[in-house]
C-alpha positions as semicolon CSV with decimal commas, in nm:
position;residue;x (nm);y (nm);z (nm)
1;M;-3,093;1,428;0,600
2;L;-3,350;1,538;0,859
3;N;-3,464;1,807;0,624
4;R;-3,524;1,571;0,340
5;L;-3,775;1,393;0,564
6;E;-4,139;1,440;0,522
7;G;-4,331;1,664;0,815
8;Q;-4,492;1,340;0,932
9;Q;-4,144;1,127;0,908
10;K;-3,967;1,411;1,084
11;E;-4,203;1,381;1,383
12;R;-4,186;1,054;1,437
13;L;-3,837;1,028;1,446
14;K;-3,815;1,323;1,678
15;N;-4,035;1,141;1,903
16;I;-3,871;0,842;1,900
17;I;-3,564;0,978;1,970
18;S;-3,741;1,182;2,268
19;D;-3,879;0,898;2,409
20;H;-3,558;0,698;2,416
21;L;-3,354;0,992;2,559
22;K;-3,617;0,999;2,856
23;S;-3,634;0,622;2,907
24;T;-3,271;0,660;2,961
25;N;-3,276;0,907;3,206
26;V;-3,078;1,110;2,935
27;Y;-3,305;1,422;2,964
28;G;-3,239;1,461;3,404
29;Q;-2,842;1,409;3,329
30;V;-2,852;1,671;3,101
31;R;-3,063;1,908;3,305
32;S;-2,897;1,819;3,615
33;F;-2,568;1,963;3,453
34;V;-2,727;2,263;3,299
35;R;-2,875;2,331;3,678
36;D;-2,541;2,283;3,853
37;F;-2,374;2,524;3,547
38;L;-2,589;2,787;3,614
39;E;-2,546;2,823;3,982
40;S;-2,154;2,807;3,937
41;E;-2,214;3,099;3,702
42;E;-2,438;3,281;3,893
43;G;-2,385;3,671;3,830
44;M;-2,163;3,620;3,548
45;D;-2,279;3,679;3,152
46;I;-2,437;3,376;3,015
47;N;-2,542;3,310;2,681
48;E;-2,623;3,003;2,469
49;D;-2,303;2,970;2,258
50;K;-2,105;2,957;2,612
51;L;-2,349;2,695;2,744
52;L;-2,286;2,463;2,467
53;T;-1,905;2,473;2,446
54;T;-1,916;2,374;2,830
55;L;-2,116;2,113;2,726
56;H;-1,874;1,962;2,448
57;E;-1,612;2,021;2,663
58;K;-1,744;1,779;2,961
59;R;-1,841;1,545;2,670
60;V;-2,224;1,571;2,763
61;V;-2,320;1,579;2,397
62;E;-2,092;1,299;2,291
63;E;-2,275;1,116;2,578
64;V;-2,606;1,178;2,435
65;L;-2,503;1,074;2,082
66;N;-2,389;0,779;2,245
67;S;-2,677;0,662;2,444
68;L;-2,866;0,663;2,109
69;G;-2,705;0,377;1,999
70;R;-2,612;0,240;2,368
71;E;-2,893;-0,035;2,374
72;H;-2,711;-0,185;2,063
73;G;-2,375;-0,078;2,230
74;N;-2,152;0,123;2,008
75;Q;-1,893;0,148;2,263
76;L;-1,624;-0,123;2,271
77;S;-1,668;-0,152;2,684
78;H;-2,031;-0,249;2,657
79;S;-2,143;-0,652;2,630
80;S;-2,374;-0,612;2,406
81;T;-2,220;-0,364;2,099
82;P;-2,306;-0,472;1,734
83;T;-1,947;-0,614;1,720
84;S;-1,988;-0,841;1,973
85;A;-2,329;-0,944;1,865
86;L;-2,143;-0,994;1,535
87;A;-1,901;-1,212;1,702
88;K;-2,207;-1,436;1,891
89;K;-2,358;-1,491;1,526
90;A;-2,069;-1,549;1,334
91;G;-1,930;-1,823;1,583
92;G;-1,597;-1,852;1,718
93;K;-1,359;-1,599;1,945
94;F;-1,264;-1,220;1,777
95;L;-1,020;-0,999;1,884
96;H;-1,184;-0,634;1,871
97;V;-0,929;-0,363;1,828
98;R;-1,011;0,025;1,891
99;L;-0,739;0,261;1,752
100;K;-0,745;0,570;1,952
101;K;-0,622;0,941;1,988
102;G;-0,200;0,935;1,887
103;R;0,041;1,140;2,070
104;G;0,409;1,319;2,005
105;F;0,411;1,280;1,612
106;V;0,586;1,629;1,683
107;D;0,772;1,600;1,323
108;H;0,417;1,697;1,159
109;L;0,375;2,013;1,384
110;H;0,502;2,215;1,095
111;D;0,516;1,952;0,807
112;A;0,262;2,198;0,596
113;S;0,314;1,914;0,276
114;C;0,149;1,646;0,498
115;L;-0,223;1,626;0,464
116;R;-0,338;1,306;0,585
117;L;-0,226;0,983;0,806
118;H;-0,355;0,623;0,714
119;A;-0,311;0,358;1,031
120;F;-0,271;0,007;0,850
121;F;-0,322;-0,336;1,050
122;F;-0,169;-0,654;0,931
123;I;-0,240;-0,980;1,123
124;M;-0,125;-1,262;0,963
125;M;-0,372;-1,567;1,080
126;A;-0,540;-1,822;0,911
127;S;-0,733;-1,607;0,629
128;S;-0,447;-1,298;0,622
129;Q;-0,679;-1,034;0,767
130;R;-0,583;-0,680;0,679
131;H;-0,768;-0,340;0,790
132;A;-0,715;0,015;0,715
133;S;-0,812;0,256;0,927
134;K;-1,024;0,588;0,821
135;P;-0,759;0,914;0,692
136;V;-0,731;1,181;0,972
137;P;-0,564;1,498;0,928
138;C;-0,165;1,516;0,996
139;D;-0,118;1,661;1,365
140;V;0,081;1,640;1,645
141;E;-0,201;1,408;1,816
142;P;-0,357;1,293;1,544
143;N;-0,741;1,169;1,620
144;F;-0,743;0,814;1,511
145;D;-1,100;0,676;1,651
146;D;-1,158;0,370;1,465
147;T;-1,217;-0,021;1,526
148;F;-1,160;-0,339;1,361
149;L;-1,264;-0,704;1,420
150;F;-1,013;-0,992;1,349
151;H;-1,112;-1,382;1,377
152;L;-0,889;-1,560;1,581
153;P;-0,870;-1,943;1,463
154;G;-0,840;-2,210;1,711
155;N;-0,998;-2,546;1,840
156;S;-0,923;-2,781;2,099
157;D;-0,621;-2,901;1,894
158;R;-0,484;-2,585;1,885
159;P;-0,588;-2,341;2,131
160;V;-0,588;-1,943;2,054
161;S;-0,280;-1,893;2,270
162;A;-0,059;-2,097;2,035
163;L;-0,112;-1,854;1,774
164;S;0,210;-1,675;1,739
165;S;0,155;-1,425;1,449
166;P;0,171;-1,103;1,570
167;I;-0,012;-0,813;1,464
168;H;0,180;-0,580;1,228
169;M;0,084;-0,171;1,230
170;V;0,190;0,050;0,974
171;V;0,120;0,433;0,972
172;T;0,185;0,612;0,648
173;Q;0,124;0,991;0,537
174;Q;-0,020;1,088;0,279
175;G;0,133;1,484;0,110
176;S;-0,027;1,726;-0,122
177;D;0,110;1,543;-0,432
178;D;-0,052;1,201;-0,306
179;R;0,265;1,020;-0,230
180;L;0,220;0,783;0,047
181;E;0,515;0,762;0,281
182;I;0,547;0,483;0,551
183;I;0,678;0,712;0,884
184;G;0,635;0,433;1,166
185;T;0,537;0,047;1,231
186;Q;0,557;-0,185;1,504
187;E;0,461;-0,503;1,597
188;I;0,230;-0,564;1,891
189;E;0,196;-0,915;2,111
190;W;-0,186;-0,924;2,112
191;R;-0,218;-1,220;2,326
192;K;-0,167;-1,095;2,670
193;V;-0,569;-0,976;2,608
194;L;-0,604;-1,352;2,673
195;V;-0,517;-1,359;3,020
196;S;-0,782;-1,057;3,105
197;G;-1,021;-1,037;2,826
198;R;-0,955;-0,669;2,777
199;L;-0,664;-0,448;2,791
200;S;-0,522;-0,089;2,679
201;I;-0,188;-0,057;2,572
202;D;0,042;0,241;2,446
203;V;0,235;0,160;2,085
204;E;0,561;0,309;2,023
205;L;0,600;0,349;1,628
206;M;0,953;0,339;1,479
207;G;1,101;0,493;1,201
208;L;1,249;0,330;0,917
209;S;1,499;0,553;0,766
210;G;1,725;0,764;1,018
211;D;1,761;0,687;1,407
212;S;1,501;0,352;1,379
213;T;1,570;0,333;1,761
214;V;1,387;0,660;1,821
215;A;0,975;0,649;1,834
216;V;0,786;0,866;1,571
217;G;0,466;0,852;1,782
218;L;0,282;0,691;2,030
219;L;-0,066;0,525;1,941
220;G;-0,306;0,408;2,198
221;L;-0,505;0,099;2,146
222;Q;-0,784;-0,078;2,335
223;L;-0,810;-0,476;2,284
224;E;-1,079;-0,661;2,380
225;L;-1,188;-1,042;2,315
226;L;-1,531;-1,086;2,169
227;P;-1,779;-1,256;2,258
228;K;-1,720;-1,197;2,623
229;S;-1,666;-1,477;2,880
230;H;-1,606;-1,546;3,222
231;N;-1,365;-1,833;3,126
232;L;-1,007;-1,670;3,064
233;L;-0,818;-1,828;2,780
234;A;-0,477;-1,824;2,895
235;D;-0,361;-1,739;3,221
236;E;-0,032;-1,543;3,298
237;V;0,224;-1,759;3,386
238;S;0,140;-2,046;3,129
239;L;0,127;-1,741;2,852
240;E;0,450;-1,606;2,960
241;Q;0,612;-1,959;2,919
242;V;0,479;-1,998;2,561
243;I;0,637;-1,657;2,435
244;K;0,928;-1,750;2,619
245;A;0,985;-2,077;2,459
246;E;0,859;-1,918;2,124
247;R;1,115;-1,627;2,139
248;E;1,411;-1,894;2,223
249;S;1,296;-2,121;1,939
250;L;1,344;-1,840;1,695
251;L;1,669;-1,729;1,863
252;E;1,796;-2,120;1,796
253;H;1,663;-2,121;1,428
254;E;1,887;-1,796;1,351
255;R;2,195;-1,922;1,540
256;R;2,151;-2,262;1,312
257;F;2,147;-2,058;1,020
258;F;2,389;-1,792;1,063
259;N;2,630;-2,070;1,141
260;S;2,538;-2,269;0,846
261;A;2,565;-1,977;0,617
262;K;2,916;-1,872;0,734
263;I;3,033;-2,205;0,676
264;W;2,830;-2,211;0,321
265;W;3,023;-1,862;0,285
266;K;3,391;-2,005;0,357
267;E;3,331;-2,298;0,107
268;F;3,183;-2,072;-0,153
269;L;3,493;-1,828;-0,128
270;Q;3,730;-2,174;-0,134
271;I;3,619;-2,231;-0,484
272;R;3,736;-1,906;-0,661
273;P;3,904;-1,636;-0,459
274;E;3,737;-1,422;-0,712
275;H;3,389;-1,552;-0,602
276;G;3,422;-1,275;-0,302
277;N;3,349;-1,012;-0,605
278;R;3,035;-1,133;-0,694
279;M;2,723;-0,992;-0,618
280;V;2,638;-1,269;-0,346
281;K;2,404;-1,094;-0,091
282;I;2,293;-1,362;0,236
283;F;2,303;-1,301;0,589
284;A;2,055;-1,072;0,756
285;R;1,986;-0,820;0,460
286;F;1,891;-1,144;0,278
287;V;1,657;-1,301;0,540
288;S;1,492;-0,954;0,641
289;L;1,434;-0,828;0,297
290;I;1,229;-1,094;0,199
291;E;1,024;-1,042;0,530
292;F;0,934;-0,703;0,560
293;S;0,993;-0,576;0,218
294;R;0,684;-0,741;0,094
295;M;0,484;-0,504;0,308
296;Q;0,666;-0,166;0,226
297;P;0,540;-0,163;-0,132
298;L;0,145;-0,233;0,016
299;G;0,159;0,025;0,281
300;S;0,335;0,314;0,080
301;G;0,253;0,222;-0,258
302;R;0,625;0,283;-0,374
303;G;0,970;0,086;-0,291
304;D;1,317;0,040;-0,437
305;V;1,431;-0,221;-0,720
306;E;1,455;-0,449;-0,481
307;E;1,154;-0,444;-0,316
308;H;0,960;-0,476;-0,664
309;A;1,177;-0,777;-0,788
310;I;1,054;-0,954;-0,434
311;L;0,695;-0,837;-0,451
312;L;0,698;-0,946;-0,820
313;C;0,844;-1,293;-0,722
314;N;0,621;-1,360;-0,459
315;L;0,331;-1,314;-0,722
316;L;0,457;-1,520;-0,949
317;L;0,531;-1,799;-0,714
318;G;0,154;-1,764;-0,594
319;F;0,060;-1,851;-0,970
320;R;0,294;-2,162;-0,920
321;F;0,545;-2,034;-1,135
322;E;0,921;-2,142;-1,032
323;A;1,054;-1,774;-0,949
324;Y;1,349;-1,643;-0,827
325;C;1,507;-1,280;-0,763
326;V;1,814;-1,263;-0,955
327;I;2,056;-1,057;-0,760
328;G;2,306;-0,938;-1,003
329;T;2,462;-0,592;-1,214
330;T;2,380;-0,423;-1,507
331;L;2,594;-0,407;-1,784
332;A;2,704;-0,060;-1,675
333;G;2,818;-0,286;-1,414
334;D;2,563;-0,137;-1,134
335;P;2,412;-0,361;-0,888
336;H;2,042;-0,448;-0,973
337;M;1,792;-0,702;-0,906
338;W;1,530;-0,852;-1,127
339;V;1,331;-1,186;-1,179
340;A;1,372;-1,496;-1,341
341;T;1,129;-1,788;-1,390
342;L;1,219;-2,116;-1,510
343;E;1,022;-2,347;-1,704
344;R;1,164;-2,727;-1,739
345;D;1,070;-2,916;-2,029
346;L;1,178;-3,276;-1,911
347;E;1,152;-3,448;-2,240
348;L;1,379;-3,205;-2,439
349;N;1,584;-3,206;-2,097
350;K;1,563;-2,804;-2,146
351;I;1,478;-2,490;-1,966
352;K;1,337;-2,202;-2,059
353;V;1,433;-1,888;-1,852
354;T;1,242;-1,555;-1,887
355;F;1,358;-1,259;-1,730
356;W;1,104;-0,986;-1,548
357;E;1,196;-0,660;-1,498
358;S;1,015;-0,548;-1,202
359;L;1,055;-0,155;-1,273
360;T;0,863;-0,183;-1,625
361;G;0,706;-0,509;-1,654
362;S;0,909;-0,592;-1,924
363;R;1,016;-0,971;-2,022
364;Y;1,319;-1,127;-2,192
365;S;1,398;-1,442;-2,296
366;H;1,732;-1,571;-2,220
367;G;1,917;-1,758;-2,456
368;G;1,685;-1,618;-2,711
369;S;1,700;-1,328;-2,951
370;D;1,668;-1,109;-2,655
371;S;2,039;-1,021;-2,647
372;P;2,222;-0,781;-2,394
373;S;2,182;-0,484;-2,606
374;V;1,771;-0,531;-2,554
375;H;1,789;-0,589;-2,183
376;K;2,050;-0,432;-1,928
377;Y;2,147;-0,761;-1,731
378;G;2,542;-0,797;-1,729
379;K;2,640;-1,019;-1,444
380;I;2,463;-1,292;-1,230
381;G;2,579;-1,338;-0,858
382;C;2,307;-1,514;-0,709
383;V;1,912;-1,635;-0,718
384;F;1,676;-1,696;-0,438
385;N;1,322;-1,733;-0,314
386;H;1,159;-1,811;0,002
387;E;1,257;-2,172;0,014
388;S;1,643;-2,189;-0,204
389;F;1,940;-1,997;-0,216
390;Y;2,180;-2,078;-0,503
391;A;2,518;-1,869;-0,551
392;N;2,652;-1,869;-0,902
393;V;2,991;-2,063;-0,938
394;Q;3,046;-2,073;-1,302
395;P;3,386;-1,957;-1,427
396;D;3,228;-1,687;-1,651
397;D;2,934;-1,496;-1,467
398;S;2,804;-1,295;-1,721
399;V;2,439;-1,335;-1,824
400;R;2,505;-1,411;-2,180
401;S;2,669;-1,755;-2,069
402;C;2,503;-1,875;-1,744
403;S;2,365;-2,157;-1,709
404;F;2,044;-2,188;-1,512
405;D;2,048;-2,577;-1,462
406;L;2,025;-2,515;-1,052
407;N;2,069;-2,886;-0,984
408;N;2,441;-2,859;-1,156
409;M;2,647;-2,822;-0,846
410;S;2,942;-2,746;-1,088
411;H;2,745;-2,437;-1,177
412;W;2,556;-2,369;-0,864
413;K;2,637;-2,380;-0,504
414;A;2,324;-2,440;-0,281
415;M;2,240;-2,307;0,079
416;D;2,071;-2,591;0,292
417;S;1,725;-2,553;0,192
418;A;1,622;-2,701;0,521
419;A;1,813;-2,375;0,715
420;V;1,645;-2,124;0,483
421;R;1,289;-2,331;0,566
422;E;1,390;-2,244;0,934
423;I;1,415;-1,911;0,947
424;R;1,104;-1,750;1,085
425;R;0,843;-1,648;0,825
426;R;0,500;-1,562;0,847
427;K;0,286;-1,881;0,755
428;H;0,015;-1,595;0,591
429;V;0,092;-1,287;0,384
430;P;-0,151;-0,980;0,350
431;E;-0,405;-1,078;0,095
432;L;-0,381;-0,785;-0,196
433;S;-0,663;-0,549;-0,158
434;Y;-0,908;-0,408;-0,449
435;Y;-1,053;-0,065;-0,354
436;P;-1,349;0,046;-0,618
437;L;-1,228;0,379;-0,745
438;S;-1,414;0,598;-0,976
439;T;-1,188;0,622;-1,252
440;H;-1,430;0,824;-1,486
441;M;-1,407;1,126;-1,221
442;M;-1,037;1,069;-1,149
443;E;-0,992;1,099;-1,558
444;E;-1,214;1,425;-1,553
445;V;-1,041;1,585;-1,271
446;L;-0,712;1,524;-1,398
447;E;-0,782;1,618;-1,726
448;Q;-0,952;1,931;-1,620
449;S;-0,641;1,993;-1,401
450;L;-0,392;1,973;-1,650
451;R;-0,566;2,175;-1,900
452;D;-0,568;2,471;-1,603
453;L;-0,197;2,413;-1,566
454;I;-0,089;2,453;-1,923
455;S;-0,329;2,741;-2,029
456;K;-0,204;2,877;-1,710
457;R;0,155;2,835;-1,850
458;R;0,126;2,952;-2,172
459;G;-0,098;3,256;-2,034
460;I;0,247;3,342;-1,909
461;N;0,388;3,344;-2,228
462;G;0,145;3,548;-2,366
463;L;-0,020;3,257;-2,549
464;A;-0,410;3,199;-2,585
465;T;-0,495;2,801;-2,553
466;H;-0,798;2,659;-2,739
467;W;-0,918;2,320;-2,655
468;D;-1,047;2,108;-2,911
469;E;-1,335;1,878;-2,730
470;E;-1,379;1,660;-3,052
471;L;-1,005;1,570;-3,068
472;C;-1,011;1,476;-2,693
473;Q;-1,251;1,213;-2,729
474;L;-1,051;1,078;-3,030
475;L;-0,719;1,043;-2,821
476;S;-0,940;0,780;-2,569
477;P;-0,857;0,467;-2,797
478;A;-0,525;0,502;-2,814
479;L;-0,470;0,513;-2,446
480;T;-0,672;0,216;-2,390
481;A;-0,453;0,022;-2,640
482;Y;-0,160;0,097;-2,475
483;E;-0,227;-0,038;-2,153
484;A;-0,366;-0,339;-2,314
485;E;-0,015;-0,359;-2,499
486;R;0,171;-0,321;-2,154
487;V;-0,049;-0,611;-2,014
488;Y;-0,085;-0,871;-2,270
489;G;0,211;-0,807;-2,509
490;S;0,005;-0,692;-2,843
491;A;-0,258;-0,378;-2,885
492;S;-0,548;-0,387;-3,099
493;G;-0,746;-0,045;-3,176
494;L;-0,435;0,142;-3,289
495;A;-0,526;0,142;-3,651
496;D;-0,864;0,249;-3,607
497;F;-0,698;0,541;-3,402
498;Q;-0,504;0,641;-3,631
499;Q;-0,770;0,664;-3,920
500;S;-0,971;0,816;-3,685
501;I;-0,728;1,128;-3,661
502;R;-0,666;1,126;-4,023
503;N;-1,032;1,159;-4,104
504;A;-1,051;1,448;-3,793
505;V;-0,753;1,687;-3,937
506;P;-0,827;1,892;-4,192
507;D;-0,622;1,940;-4,507
508;D;-0,282;2,162;-4,456
509;F;-0,286;2,084;-4,086
510;S;-0,106;1,855;-3,878
511;F;-0,129;1,609;-3,572
512;K;0,110;1,594;-3,307
513;G;0,055;1,353;-2,997
514;F;0,256;1,269;-2,741
515;P;0,155;0,983;-2,482
516;I;0,303;0,909;-2,124
517;Q;0,220;0,650;-1,839
518;F;0,236;0,782;-1,480
519;C;0,200;0,570;-1,178
520;H;0,044;0,870;-0,993
521;L;-0,218;1,137;-1,024
522;S;-0,052;1,444;-0,966
523;A;-0,102;1,731;-1,242
524;P;0,166;1,941;-1,141
525;R;0,408;1,623;-1,152
526;M;0,281;1,539;-1,472
527;L;0,342;1,846;-1,662
528;E;0,706;1,863;-1,509
529;D;0,760;1,532;-1,666
530;L;0,552;1,633;-1,961
531;L;0,810;1,938;-2,041
532;R;1,140;1,764;-1,974
533;A;1,036;1,565;-2,336
534;K;1,133;1,727;-2,616
535;A;0,797;1,656;-2,792
536;A;0,552;1,733;-2,507
537;A;0,763;2,086;-2,431
538;E;0,723;2,146;-2,833
539;I;0,341;2,118;-2,830
540;V;0,291;2,298;-2,524
541;S;0,555;2,600;-2,657
542;L;0,346;2,610;-3,012
543;Q;0,222;2,904;-3,116
544;G;-0,116;3,028;-3,309
545;G;-0,498;3,131;-3,287
546;V;-0,771;2,953;-3,260
547;D;-0,800;2,893;-3,641
548;R;-0,416;2,752;-3,663
549;V;-0,380;2,597;-3,323
550;R;-0,611;2,345;-3,115
551;F;-0,517;2,155;-2,816
552;A;-0,639;1,820;-2,671
553;V;-0,529;1,621;-2,359
554;R;-0,704;1,287;-2,252
555;S;-0,641;1,050;-1,960
556;H;-0,660;0,699;-1,928
557;V;-0,667;0,544;-1,529
558;V;-0,688;0,190;-1,490
559;V;-0,701;0,054;-1,109
560;Y;-0,488;-0,240;-0,969
561;P;-0,476;-0,343;-0,631
562;E;-0,350;-0,160;-0,358
563;R;-0,479;0,155;-0,500
564;V;-0,199;0,138;-0,758
565;C;-0,288;0,302;-1,082
566;A;-0,181;0,285;-1,452
567;V;-0,249;0,675;-1,546
568;W;-0,205;0,713;-1,942
569;V;-0,180;1,082;-2,061
570;M;-0,173;1,202;-2,425
571;L;-0,116;1,565;-2,482
572;A;-0,194;1,639;-2,842
573;V;-0,218;1,935;-3,109
574;V;-0,393;2,018;-3,449
575;Y;-0,209;2,278;-3,621
576;A;-0,172;2,430;-3,935
577;R;0,155;2,364;-4,168
578;L;0,328;2,649;-4,255
579;E;0,312;2,738;-4,612
580;D;0,603;2,682;-4,836
């Protein structure tokens, strides 16, 4: 940046920096260090590189850089930091969290597939605040160095010490194929900082799979209350009493729930003995899945069918749908979970039921024209959401004959809703974050990567590949229409696309195209999937010179919250028809 400044501007900036370093005695400190260094190395070969290396090792250079912002206090320990000033200006209390270097991530010592580590912080308070750290290279000691500011809601009626929401921390790794995988998570009781105003802790991250009792790594955190005050917000004894009371209350709620659930389960089995074979999942899995799995897809960008269904159900509930997760089986008898929404017509005394398949986004009308041959759902064991749980007690539990009048006790056995609500749930869930991404650049990079991979593959087989730029342009409207059809249920523009292709294809030539949608941006993985499809494999292996075969590839990227992308790709070819 310095090279882009004009001569006078450059000199002025140098003078400002020099004056500041003199006024803060940084020059004197550096001179003193250099003098001591020269005395200790007397009689030895000394060069500039060795001196600079020692300056870095002794953190002298870092101190010089820090001093440039010290009057604004960019270090957490300074009371007049920009963060502190911001906190004073905004009003209220804030929790300043500094993420320091990690240790003990031994699984990544020789993991060549891991490229980057991310740290996500979730704190469930009044505004459902979320932060994500900058990505750092995977290493045994990842050099996290980031800070976050959380607002602490509180007033005279409800002190800060009464905020029982913990900080939920998730660390993910991103591999060479762009997949995110959660490697560790932990909840942090941050309120201990209220006693001292500042606290340093080491957090053990626990894995989600395998032996979840073994830490996958250690992260250092520094917590500080801002703006600083001599009046502490809590004393140690009273805070421990508050935390202990909360823990005991939680255990009591869980004890009452499990006792109620056992009685409910016994009554459910007494209705019909065969109910023991139905897909009715309750107890720990039911409770914990709602709580934790809502966050896993947000952290890793992927999840199993249960996590997809629960996330979709929560989104629909947020839009005031009467939505339930449905646990049952497919027509093939495999366990499955999907979502059902109920629309009640009180005048006609009817209930319109819509099934939502979370893995595809498809919707089916129950009891309408969508027969079991259209969807794949076979039987229904139970339905639930965040407030209720119903087990299917109808003699025939098939989807075809199922009644969704949940208030009919002869059809559905409800668990005590008060017992369900008592189970600990966070009052605030993380808001979905939208990240502005340059889709145009993403599309260009993806298309070029696919071109290179296809050309290389054909070259191995002795086939030349000629790309038709005009044909590539003509594919765009179709991809836009495909995404619109997935979102709105209908597509416009396909007729225009078909007409433009007919106009562009010469006589005695044919057009063949293969569209496909992905949820990732990895070109190698895309090519693997393309080659598994017969139509796409035929396009890639088509023979002919530039005057007889011309290829095209086009992509369309649509960005949704949480960096989730719908990636449409069309592989196409125009080729000369064989003469009869």
